[in-house]
Amino acid sequence: MRDDSALLAWLELEREAVWVYPLIGARAPQLAAAARTSWNAHREVRDRLVTAVATDTTRARASYAVPDLTDPDTARTFAQRLERRIQAACAAAVAAADPTQRALPLHGLRTAALAELTWGAPPTAFPGLA
Amino acid sequence: MLSRRVLLAGAAGTVAVAAGAVVATGRVDDALQAAGVRPTPLPTGPDVALAEAARADVDALLALARRQGADDVTVALLEGQAKGWPATTRTVAPPASSLSEACRAAAVAREKACEAAVSTDLAVVLASSAAGLHQLVTHLSGSP
């Protein structure tokens, strides 16, 4: 039986992203455009992940722990950290995947790396491995 | 990251040092297992070629960036990537395109190499390298 644990761990983070970005947009209106961009990107990845896993044993939580997102700097920092956690999960998913199944975590890693820039982070040499 | 780099060095001698024993090429698996190192796909000939190609590629990008007077962030990122790969005597022709286009092409090449890699460690580093180059393309475009 295929071990989807790496994909499921990643899926949980994608669900967190899909939950938190509308909240950031609502609480910090000046970040609404960035939040919408990231929300759309992570919804697309989440949907592909749900299709990819053999059995989805995870469920979106009712809520997630967040800091005071009305402060734009706090919201940006939180978003950058979330994107870095997703990058690390994608790297783990690359490691766990058969070579023929690496395309999806590659896509996820690229998406999270670019989203991190959206939130003001500088580019890094090896996203997901820092 | 360091252990990955050691494995990526790929040469039997390097792996033998990690295992604390001197072994002949082809006996590396035995030495690793004797030393308690987890059995992982070791870099094979094709994997070593992929890693060397990545290093040669980033060397060419770095030379282009310096020649074009790229900003500090760009140069630092490419220098960081170069340090992530084993040194190689292999060289590639300087990119004829713009730095941004060359980085985009390199990112796509890394992704293809990731899907071709036998070693999972190498695959992860190639995937990460591709993501870093995609970030650099965005940085060079001036919009996050």
PDB file of C-alpha atoms in Angstrom, chain B:
ATOM      1  CA  MET B   1      22.246  19.962   4.437  1.00  0.00           C
ATOM      2  CA  LEU B   2      25.848  19.076   5.053  1.00  0.00           C
ATOM      3  CA  SER B   3      25.176  15.346   4.913  1.00  0.00           C
ATOM      4  CA  ARG B   4      23.332  15.849   1.670  1.00  0.00           C
ATOM      5  CA  ARG B   5      26.278  17.697   0.234  1.00  0.00           C
ATOM      6  CA  VAL B   6      28.610  14.918   1.263  1.00  0.00           C
ATOM      7  CA  LEU B   7      26.424  12.371  -0.430  1.00  0.00           C
ATOM      8  CA  LEU B   8      26.105  14.597  -3.438  1.00  0.00           C
ATOM      9  CA  ALA B   9      29.840  14.671  -3.791  1.00  0.00           C
ATOM     10  CA  GLY B  10      29.209  11.259  -5.167  1.00  0.00           C
ATOM     11  CA  ALA B  11      32.690   9.866  -5.294  1.00  0.00           C
ATOM     12  CA  ALA B  12      33.217   6.534  -3.590  1.00  0.00           C
ATOM     13  CA  GLY B  13      36.085   8.035  -1.624  1.00  0.00           C
ATOM     14  CA  THR B  14      33.867  10.678  -0.087  1.00  0.00           C
ATOM     15  CA  VAL B  15      31.264   8.170   0.957  1.00  0.00           C
ATOM     16  CA  ALA B  16      33.935   5.914   2.375  1.00  0.00           C
ATOM     17  CA  VAL B  17      35.138   8.719   4.622  1.00  0.00           C
ATOM     18  CA  ALA B  18      31.591   9.184   5.846  1.00  0.00           C
ATOM     19  CA  ALA B  19      31.432   5.514   6.667  1.00  0.00           C
ATOM     20  CA  GLY B  20      34.731   5.611   8.494  1.00  0.00           C
ATOM     21  CA  ALA B  21      36.330   2.951   6.391  1.00  0.00           C
ATOM     22  CA  VAL B  22      38.393   2.676   3.290  1.00  0.00           C
ATOM     23  CA  VAL B  23      36.535   0.677   0.728  1.00  0.00           C
ATOM     24  CA  ALA B  24      36.867  -0.049  -2.897  1.00  0.00           C
ATOM     25  CA  THR B  25      34.376   1.267  -5.370  1.00  0.00           C
ATOM     26  CA  GLY B  26      31.397  -1.038  -5.435  1.00  0.00           C
ATOM     27  CA  ARG B  27      31.655  -1.923  -1.743  1.00  0.00           C
ATOM     28  CA  VAL B  28      30.196   1.324  -0.508  1.00  0.00           C
ATOM     29  CA  ASP B  29      26.822  -0.140   0.459  1.00  0.00           C
ATOM     30  CA  ASP B  30      28.473  -2.680   2.737  1.00  0.00           C
ATOM     31  CA  ALA B  31      30.609  -0.016   4.399  1.00  0.00           C
ATOM     32  CA  LEU B  32      27.659   2.280   4.976  1.00  0.00           C
ATOM     33  CA  GLN B  33      25.558  -0.453   6.521  1.00  0.00           C
ATOM     34  CA  ALA B  34      28.461  -1.569   8.717  1.00  0.00           C
ATOM     35  CA  ALA B  35      28.788   2.020   9.935  1.00  0.00           C
ATOM     36  CA  GLY B  36      25.079   2.210  10.731  1.00  0.00           C
ATOM     37  CA  VAL B  37      24.305   4.686   8.003  1.00  0.00           C
ATOM     38  CA  ARG B  38      20.817   4.301   6.593  1.00  0.00           C
ATOM     39  CA  PRO B  39      20.796   2.536   3.259  1.00  0.00           C
ATOM     40  CA  THR B  40      19.848   5.166   0.751  1.00  0.00           C
ATOM     41  CA  PRO B  41      20.228   5.225  -2.976  1.00  0.00           C
ATOM     42  CA  LEU B  42      23.785   6.341  -3.510  1.00  0.00           C
ATOM     43  CA  PRO B  43      24.680   8.677  -6.314  1.00  0.00           C
ATOM     44  CA  THR B  44      25.011   6.670  -9.445  1.00  0.00           C
ATOM     45  CA  GLY B  45      26.790   7.698 -12.612  1.00  0.00           C
ATOM     46  CA  PRO B  46      23.735   9.497 -14.001  1.00  0.00           C
ATOM     47  CA  ASP B  47      23.114  11.245 -10.672  1.00  0.00           C
ATOM     48  CA  VAL B  48      26.682  12.485 -10.516  1.00  0.00           C
ATOM     49  CA  ALA B  49      26.241  13.827 -14.029  1.00  0.00           C
ATOM     50  CA  LEU B  50      23.065  15.639 -12.977  1.00  0.00           C
ATOM     51  CA  ALA B  51      24.814  17.234 -10.019  1.00  0.00           C
ATOM     52  CA  GLU B  52      27.796  18.259 -12.128  1.00  0.00           C
ATOM     53  CA  ALA B  53      25.500  19.713 -14.768  1.00  0.00           C
ATOM     54  CA  ALA B  54      23.707  21.748 -12.116  1.00  0.00           C
ATOM     55  CA  ARG B  55      27.003  23.119 -10.796  1.00  0.00           C
ATOM     56  CA  ALA B  56      28.303  23.957 -14.261  1.00  0.00           C
ATOM     57  CA  ASP B  57      24.997  25.616 -15.048  1.00  0.00           C
ATOM     58  CA  VAL B  58      24.997  27.806 -11.954  1.00  0.00           C
ATOM     59  CA  ASP B  59      28.644  28.728 -12.552  1.00  0.00           C
ATOM     60  CA  ALA B  60      27.645  30.009 -15.994  1.00  0.00           C
ATOM     61  CA  LEU B  61      24.700  31.928 -14.517  1.00  0.00           C
ATOM     62  CA  LEU B  62      26.946  33.464 -11.889  1.00  0.00           C
ATOM     63  CA  ALA B  63      29.463  34.558 -14.509  1.00  0.00           C
ATOM     64  CA  LEU B  64      26.670  36.123 -16.539  1.00  0.00           C
ATOM     65  CA  ALA B  65      25.261  37.884 -13.481  1.00  0.00           C
ATOM     66  CA  ARG B  66      28.632  39.375 -12.600  1.00  0.00           C
ATOM     67  CA  ARG B  67      29.292  40.402 -16.179  1.00  0.00           C
ATOM     68  CA  GLN B  68      25.949  42.190 -16.306  1.00  0.00           C
ATOM     69  CA  GLY B  69      26.482  43.880 -12.942  1.00  0.00           C
ATOM     70  CA  ALA B  70      23.535  42.130 -11.309  1.00  0.00           C
ATOM     71  CA  ASP B  71      22.379  43.284  -7.879  1.00  0.00           C
ATOM     72  CA  ASP B  72      23.775  41.878  -4.655  1.00  0.00           C
ATOM     73  CA  VAL B  73      20.753  39.688  -3.932  1.00  0.00           C
ATOM     74  CA  THR B  74      21.057  37.968  -7.299  1.00  0.00           C
ATOM     75  CA  VAL B  75      24.784  37.358  -6.977  1.00  0.00           C
ATOM     76  CA  ALA B  76      24.436  36.125  -3.390  1.00  0.00           C
ATOM     77  CA  LEU B  77      21.699  33.673  -4.352  1.00  0.00           C
ATOM     78  CA  LEU B  78      23.708  32.249  -7.226  1.00  0.00           C
ATOM     79  CA  GLU B  79      26.822  32.030  -5.061  1.00  0.00           C
ATOM     80  CA  GLY B  80      24.747  30.192  -2.462  1.00  0.00           C
ATOM     81  CA  GLN B  81      23.531  27.764  -5.076  1.00  0.00           C
ATOM     82  CA  ALA B  82      27.050  27.177  -6.352  1.00  0.00           C
ATOM     83  CA  LYS B  83      28.177  26.231  -2.849  1.00  0.00           C
ATOM     84  CA  GLY B  84      25.412  23.624  -2.715  1.00  0.00           C
ATOM     85  CA  TRP B  85      26.905  21.576  -5.500  1.00  0.00           C
ATOM     86  CA  PRO B  86      30.167  19.681  -5.711  1.00  0.00           C
ATOM     87  CA  ALA B  87      32.963  21.357  -7.600  1.00  0.00           C
ATOM     88  CA  THR B  88      33.311  20.231 -11.160  1.00  0.00           C
ATOM     89  CA  THR B  89      35.654  20.786 -14.023  1.00  0.00           C
ATOM     90  CA  ARG B  90      32.694  20.572 -16.353  1.00  0.00           C
ATOM     91  CA  THR B  91      31.725  23.817 -18.029  1.00  0.00           C
ATOM     92  CA  VAL B  92      28.791  24.933 -20.114  1.00  0.00           C
ATOM     93  CA  ALA B  93      28.587  27.687 -22.678  1.00  0.00           C
ATOM     94  CA  PRO B  94      27.585  31.078 -21.288  1.00  0.00           C
ATOM     95  CA  PRO B  95      23.850  31.679 -21.676  1.00  0.00           C
ATOM     96  CA  ALA B  96      23.069  33.687 -24.794  1.00  0.00           C
ATOM     97  CA  SER B  97      19.789  34.939 -23.384  1.00  0.00           C
ATOM     98  CA  SER B  98      19.102  37.486 -20.682  1.00  0.00           C
ATOM     99  CA  LEU B  99      19.915  36.535 -17.101  1.00  0.00           C
ATOM    100  CA  SER B 100      16.235  36.215 -16.303  1.00  0.00           C
ATOM    101  CA  GLU B 101      15.562  33.914 -19.234  1.00  0.00           C
ATOM    102  CA  ALA B 102      18.688  31.895 -18.453  1.00  0.00           C
ATOM    103  CA  CYS B 103      17.536  31.451 -14.843  1.00  0.00           C
ATOM    104  CA  ARG B 104      14.090  30.406 -16.002  1.00  0.00           C
ATOM    105  CA  ALA B 105      15.601  27.812 -18.353  1.00  0.00           C
ATOM    106  CA  ALA B 106      17.893  26.582 -15.579  1.00  0.00           C
ATOM    107  CA  ALA B 107      14.939  26.200 -13.211  1.00  0.00           C
ATOM    108  CA  VAL B 108      13.085  24.079 -15.742  1.00  0.00           C
ATOM    109  CA  ALA B 109      16.212  22.012 -16.295  1.00  0.00           C
ATOM    110  CA  ARG B 110      16.531  21.419 -12.544  1.00  0.00           C
ATOM    111  CA  GLU B 111      12.932  20.250 -12.362  1.00  0.00           C
ATOM    112  CA  LYS B 112      13.494  17.782 -15.181  1.00  0.00           C
ATOM    113  CA  ALA B 113      16.678  16.596 -13.500  1.00  0.00           C
ATOM    114  CA  CYS B 114      14.766  16.167 -10.238  1.00  0.00           C
ATOM    115  CA  GLU B 115      12.340  13.818 -11.937  1.00  0.00           C
ATOM    116  CA  ALA B 116      15.251  11.884 -13.427  1.00  0.00           C
ATOM    117  CA  ALA B 117      17.355  11.578 -10.268  1.00  0.00           C
ATOM    118  CA  VAL B 118      17.762   8.163  -8.656  1.00  0.00           C
ATOM    119  CA  SER B 119      18.919   9.469  -5.279  1.00  0.00           C
ATOM    120  CA  THR B 120      16.131  10.998  -3.219  1.00  0.00           C
ATOM    121  CA  ASP B 121      18.622  13.375  -1.599  1.00  0.00           C
ATOM    122  CA  LEU B 122      19.691  14.656  -4.980  1.00  0.00           C
ATOM    123  CA  ALA B 123      16.068  14.967  -6.094  1.00  0.00           C
ATOM    124  CA  VAL B 124      15.271  17.154  -3.092  1.00  0.00           C
ATOM    125  CA  VAL B 125      18.229  19.453  -3.657  1.00  0.00           C
ATOM    126  CA  LEU B 126      17.397  19.755  -7.350  1.00  0.00           C
ATOM    127  CA  ALA B 127      13.779  20.607  -6.516  1.00  0.00           C
ATOM    128  CA  SER B 128      14.889  23.229  -4.022  1.00  0.00           C
ATOM    129  CA  SER B 129      17.403  24.654  -6.445  1.00  0.00           C
ATOM    130  CA  ALA B 130      14.678  24.978  -9.076  1.00  0.00           C
ATOM    131  CA  ALA B 131      12.445  26.821  -6.621  1.00  0.00           C
ATOM    132  CA  GLY B 132      15.273  29.196  -5.748  1.00  0.00           C
ATOM    133  CA  LEU B 133      15.833  29.966  -9.401  1.00  0.00           C
ATOM    134  CA  HIS B 134      12.122  30.609  -9.903  1.00  0.00           C
ATOM    135  CA  GLN B 135      12.313  33.065  -7.011  1.00  0.00           C
ATOM    136  CA  LEU B 136      15.272  34.712  -8.698  1.00  0.00           C
ATOM    137  CA  VAL B 137      13.339  35.111 -11.954  1.00  0.00           C
ATOM    138  CA  THR B 138      10.593  36.897 -10.048  1.00  0.00           C
ATOM    139  CA  HIS B 139      13.152  39.029  -8.241  1.00  0.00           C
ATOM    140  CA  LEU B 140      14.779  39.994 -11.528  1.00  0.00           C
ATOM    141  CA  SER B 141      11.404  40.952 -12.963  1.00  0.00           C
ATOM    142  CA  GLY B 142      11.060  43.476 -10.159  1.00  0.00           C
ATOM    143  CA  SER B 143       7.668  42.256  -8.973  1.00  0.00           C
ATOM    144  CA  PRO B 144       6.992  39.826  -6.140  1.00  0.00           C
TER     145      PRO B 144
END
